[in-house]
Every structure is written in structure tokens, then in C-alpha cells.
Short mmCIF file of C-alpha atoms in Angstrom, two decimals:
data_model
loop_
_atom_site.label_atom_id
_atom_site.label_comp_id
_atom_site.label_asym_id
_atom_site.label_seq_id
_atom_site.Cartn_x
_atom_site.Cartn_y
_atom_site.Cartn_z
CA UNK O 24 -3.40 -15.07 10.69
CA UNK O 25 -0.63 -14.71 8.16
CA UNK O 26 -0.28 -14.60 4.39
CA UNK O 27 -0.25 -18.05 2.82
CA UNK O 28 1.04 -18.79 -0.66
CA UNK O 29 -0.28 -22.07 -2.08
CA UNK O 30 -0.07 -23.98 -5.34
CA UNK O 31 -1.70 -27.07 -6.81
CA UNK O 32 0.13 -30.10 -8.21
CA UNK O 33 -0.98 -33.38 -9.76
CA UNK O 34 1.85 -35.68 -8.71
CA UNK O 35 3.13 -36.60 -5.24
CA UNK O 36 6.71 -36.47 -6.52
CA UNK O 37 6.18 -32.81 -7.49
CA UNK O 38 4.94 -32.10 -3.96
CA UNK O 39 7.97 -33.81 -2.41
CA UNK O 40 10.39 -31.89 -4.63
CA UNK O 41 8.63 -28.59 -3.90
CA UNK O 42 8.72 -29.24 -0.16
CA UNK O 43 12.46 -29.87 -0.35
CA UNK O 44 12.95 -26.65 -2.36
CA UNK O 45 10.94 -24.61 0.16
CA UNK O 46 13.02 -25.95 3.04
CA UNK O 47 16.19 -25.20 1.06
CA UNK O 48 14.88 -21.65 0.47
CA UNK O 49 14.71 -21.06 4.22
CA UNK O 50 11.10 -21.88 5.13
CA UNK O 51 10.45 -23.77 8.36
CA UNK O 52 8.87 -27.24 7.96
CA UNK O 53 6.12 -26.50 10.49
CA UNK O 54 5.02 -23.50 8.38
CA UNK O 55 4.58 -25.60 5.22
CA UNK O 56 1.45 -27.71 4.68
CA UNK O 57 0.90 -30.43 2.08
CA UNK O 58 -2.49 -32.06 1.58
CA UNK O 59 -4.99 -33.28 -1.03
CA UNK O 60 -7.89 -31.02 -1.99
CA UNK O 61 -10.96 -33.06 -3.00
CA UNK O 62 -12.96 -32.28 -6.14
CA UNK O 63 -15.74 -29.73 -5.86
CA UNK O 64 -18.84 -31.24 -4.24
CA UNK O 65 -16.84 -33.81 -2.27
CA UNK O 66 -15.67 -31.71 0.67
CA UNK O 67 -18.43 -33.10 2.97
CA UNK O 68 -19.15 -29.72 4.53
CA UNK O 69 -22.75 -30.80 5.26
CA UNK O 70 -23.72 -33.86 7.32
CA UNK O 71 -25.57 -35.38 4.35
CA UNK O 72 -22.63 -34.65 2.04
CA UNK O 73 -21.72 -32.01 -0.49
CA UNK O 74 -20.44 -28.46 -0.26
CA UNK O 75 -23.61 -26.41 -0.68
CA UNK O 76 -27.09 -26.36 0.78
CA UNK O 77 -28.66 -26.39 -2.70
CA UNK O 78 -27.54 -28.10 -5.87
CA UNK O 79 -26.33 -25.70 -8.58
CA UNK O 80 -29.30 -24.63 -10.72
CA UNK O 81 -31.92 -25.54 -8.10
CA UNK O 82 -32.41 -22.05 -6.67
CA UNK O 83 -35.36 -21.26 -8.94
CA UNK O 84 -37.11 -24.61 -8.63
CA UNK O 85 -39.21 -23.70 -5.55
CA UNK O 86 -41.35 -21.18 -7.45
CA UNK O 87 -41.89 -23.67 -10.27
CA UNK O 88 -42.93 -26.40 -7.82
CA UNK O 89 -45.67 -24.15 -6.41
CA UNK O 90 -46.88 -23.10 -9.85
CA UNK O 91 -46.89 -26.69 -11.09
CA UNK O 92 -48.80 -27.89 -8.01
CA UNK O 93 -51.49 -25.24 -8.49
CA UNK O 94 -51.81 -26.09 -12.19
CA UNK O 95 -52.00 -29.82 -11.45
CA UNK O 96 -54.65 -29.32 -8.76
CA UNK O 97 -56.69 -27.20 -11.16
CA UNK O 98 -56.61 -30.00 -13.71
CA UNK O 99 -57.83 -32.44 -11.05
CA UNK O 100 -60.70 -30.14 -10.05
CA UNK O 101 -61.62 -29.65 -13.71
CA UNK O 102 -62.17 -33.41 -13.89
CA UNK O 103 -65.18 -33.21 -11.49
CA UNK O 104 -67.79 -33.83 -14.20
CA UNK O 105 -65.95 -36.98 -15.28
CA UNK O 106 -64.65 -38.42 -12.00
CA UNK O 107 -67.25 -37.16 -9.51
CA UNK O 108 -66.56 -35.61 -6.06
CA UNK O 109 -64.31 -38.44 -4.76
CA UNK O 110 -62.39 -38.51 -7.99
CA UNK O 111 -61.97 -34.74 -7.76
CA UNK O 112 -60.18 -34.95 -4.41
CA UNK O 113 -57.97 -37.82 -5.57
CA UNK O 114 -57.42 -36.23 -8.97
CA UNK O 115 -56.58 -32.89 -7.35
CA UNK O 116 -53.99 -34.43 -5.03
CA UNK O 117 -52.41 -36.53 -7.74
CA UNK O 118 -52.51 -33.60 -10.15
CA UNK O 119 -50.89 -31.29 -7.58
CA UNK O 120 -48.16 -33.82 -6.88
CA UNK O 121 -47.37 -34.48 -10.53
CA UNK O 122 -47.61 -30.79 -11.36
CA UNK O 123 -45.17 -29.98 -8.57
CA UNK O 124 -42.68 -32.55 -9.86
CA UNK O 125 -42.89 -31.32 -13.43
CA UNK O 126 -42.76 -27.69 -12.34
CA UNK O 127 -39.72 -28.29 -10.14
CA UNK O 128 -37.79 -29.98 -12.92
CA UNK O 129 -38.71 -27.32 -15.46
CA UNK O 130 -37.60 -24.57 -13.07
CA UNK O 131 -34.10 -25.95 -12.61
CA UNK O 132 -31.38 -24.47 -14.75
CA UNK O 133 -28.80 -26.58 -16.46
CA UNK O 134 -25.45 -26.65 -14.68
CA UNK O 135 -23.33 -23.88 -16.09
CA UNK O 136 -26.34 -22.06 -17.57
CA UNK O 137 -25.77 -18.43 -16.70
CA UNK O 138 -29.46 -17.59 -17.17
CA UNK O 139 -30.02 -13.95 -16.35
CA UNK O 140 -26.58 -13.58 -14.81
CA UNK O 141 -24.32 -13.84 -17.87
CA UNK O 142 -22.45 -10.68 -16.86
CA UNK O 143 -21.78 -12.07 -13.38
CA UNK O 144 -20.40 -15.27 -14.90
CA UNK O 145 -17.81 -13.29 -16.87
CA UNK O 146 -16.54 -11.71 -13.65
CA UNK O 147 -16.71 -14.91 -11.60
CA UNK O 148 -13.83 -15.63 -9.23
CA UNK O 149 -12.07 -18.90 -10.15
CA UNK O 150 -12.93 -21.84 -7.89
CA UNK O 151 -10.41 -24.33 -6.58
CA UNK O 152 -9.67 -27.54 -8.53
CA UNK O 153 -8.75 -30.85 -6.97
CA UNK O 154 -5.14 -31.87 -6.58
CA UNK O 155 -2.19 -31.99 -4.24
CA UNK O 156 -1.69 -28.68 -2.44
CA UNK O 157 1.51 -27.15 -1.09
CA UNK O 158 0.96 -24.11 1.12
CA UNK O 159 3.51 -22.02 2.98
CA UNK O 160 2.95 -19.31 5.59
CA UNK O 161 5.19 -16.35 4.83
CA UNK O 162 6.31 -13.45 7.03
CA UNK O 163 5.06 -9.96 6.19
CA UNK O 164 8.36 -9.31 4.46
CA UNK O 165 7.64 -9.17 0.72
CA UNK O 166 10.93 -10.95 -0.05
CA UNK O 167 9.70 -14.20 1.49
CA UNK O 168 6.37 -13.99 -0.33
CA UNK O 169 8.18 -13.56 -3.65
CA UNK O 170 10.52 -16.41 -2.78
CA UNK O 171 7.59 -18.77 -2.05
CA UNK O 172 5.84 -17.81 -5.28
CA UNK O 173 9.00 -18.37 -7.31
CA UNK O 174 9.67 -21.78 -5.75
CA UNK O 175 6.09 -22.93 -6.48
CA UNK O 176 6.16 -21.50 -9.97
CA UNK O 177 9.53 -23.04 -10.87
CA UNK O 178 8.25 -26.39 -9.57
CA UNK O 179 5.34 -26.23 -12.02
CA UNK O 180 2.52 -25.38 -9.60
CA UNK O 181 -0.87 -24.60 -11.08
CA UNK O 182 -3.26 -22.00 -9.65
CA UNK O 183 -0.79 -20.28 -7.33
CA UNK O 184 -2.88 -18.35 -4.83
CA UNK O 185 -2.51 -15.90 -1.98
CA UNK O 186 -4.68 -16.42 1.09
CA UNK O 187 -4.93 -15.50 4.76
CA UNK O 188 -4.81 -18.26 7.33
CA UNK O 189 -2.87 -20.17 9.92
CA UNK O 190 -0.46 -23.05 9.41
CA UNK O 191 0.45 -24.80 12.66
CA UNK O 192 2.72 -27.84 12.84
CA UNK O 193 2.39 -28.40 9.11
CA UNK O 194 -1.44 -28.17 9.08
CA UNK O 195 -3.43 -25.34 7.44
CA UNK O 196 -5.96 -25.32 10.27
CA UNK O 197 -8.52 -22.92 8.78
CA UNK O 198 -8.35 -23.95 5.12
CA UNK O 199 -11.76 -23.62 3.43
CA UNK O 200 -11.89 -25.54 0.14
CA UNK O 201 -14.93 -23.67 -1.20
CA UNK O 202 -13.51 -20.18 -0.68
CA UNK O 203 -12.79 -18.58 -4.07
CA UNK O 204 -9.11 -18.31 -4.91
CA UNK O 205 -7.10 -15.10 -5.01
CA UNK O 206 -4.75 -16.06 -7.83
CA UNK O 207 -1.26 -14.62 -7.94
CA UNK O 208 -0.46 -12.86 -11.18
CA UNK O 209 3.09 -12.88 -12.44
CA UNK O 210 4.75 -11.95 -15.68
CA UNK O 211 8.34 -13.07 -15.23
CA UNK O 212 9.93 -15.99 -17.02
CA UNK O 213 10.48 -19.35 -15.30
CA UNK O 214 13.93 -18.43 -13.94
CA UNK O 215 14.46 -17.75 -10.24
CA UNK O 216 14.90 -14.08 -9.23
CA UNK O 217 18.38 -12.66 -9.04
CA UNK O 218 17.67 -10.51 -6.01
CA UNK O 219 15.16 -9.79 -3.24
CA UNK O 220 12.07 -7.60 -3.40
CA UNK O 221 11.23 -8.38 -7.01
CA UNK O 222 7.43 -8.48 -6.96
CA UNK O 223 5.41 -11.18 -8.66
#
């Protein structure tokens, strides 16, 4: 595995221009990968679709389903004097089912609701957005890493990130779209560096 510098673009023409600039800067074509990153939730990582085993906000719904089912069954049993023994069984089952549905919905958090984890949300690692990606595998030499960052930055790349992976024949073979990004921080202006080993 090697260090990979990647950036996101919105237009195919930007990708084409960036690819040409990377080749001009000395990077080999088979160590540069260009591809489209789907929006979150559309990476089809599970056979039934989606990126995660549970929908966001649904983690707490299981407890609420159980509590709602118990409450609904209790209401059904309480109806024994009115409905009789047969009605109690039917009422208990229907009550448990409806209670479970209501409990499950009430236990789900709204998407983006930090709930009890507001502090964790402030320190959350940024997730990847959809768009055209340009990624380049760089040697361990810091000069090439800086050069790749500067080419992507001068081309207008958004969310320039540093990752570990393998690019073979122009394909980032172990790219994981749901892995949080390690964004590159830089403070220079938009001009290209005047010499090597200037860190981003």
C-alpha cells in the first residue's frame, strides 16, 4: 500500500485537465485513478442496497419496539371484561403489534439529531461527498506528495484527502467510499510552489 492523494471535482472537464496536469508533473498514468463516487447511501455495499446495516437514527428503535409491544398487549388484556377471553387474545396480539409499530417509530431519532452525542458530532470526521474523483499514488518522497496536492488544489479540487491504498493500472482497487476522509490541510495561496519539499 502507498500514500494516495485524492480530490473531488464536479465536472468531467476538470478531471481531464487535472489528469493532464498530473501527467505533465511527472506522475505515471497507471498510478492515477479517475472515477465517480456515488452519493452516500448509494454505494450498494449490502446485497439489498445501501451502505449500512441500519438506517441512521434506527439504532434505538429496538428497545422502543419491545416496550410498545408490551404496552399494547397490556391494553389488549385489560379489555377482557369488554371483549371476553377470545377478544382478549385477539386484542392482545393486535395491541402488541400496534404498540410495537408506534414504539419503534417513536424510538427513532431524526436524521442529524445528535441526541445524547452532541459532543461526538462536533468532533465527527467529515464523510465523503459524491463527485468525480482524481486519485494519485505517490512515492514516499514528500516532494511528490506536495506536488500532487498542489496540482489538485490549483485545479480547483474540493476535499483533498490523504489515504492509504493501492492503484493498479489506473484503478484504486481497495477504495472504500464509506471510510471517513483524512483531509489535507494547507495554508498556501493558489500559486504553485517554487521549490521542492514545501509541505502542505
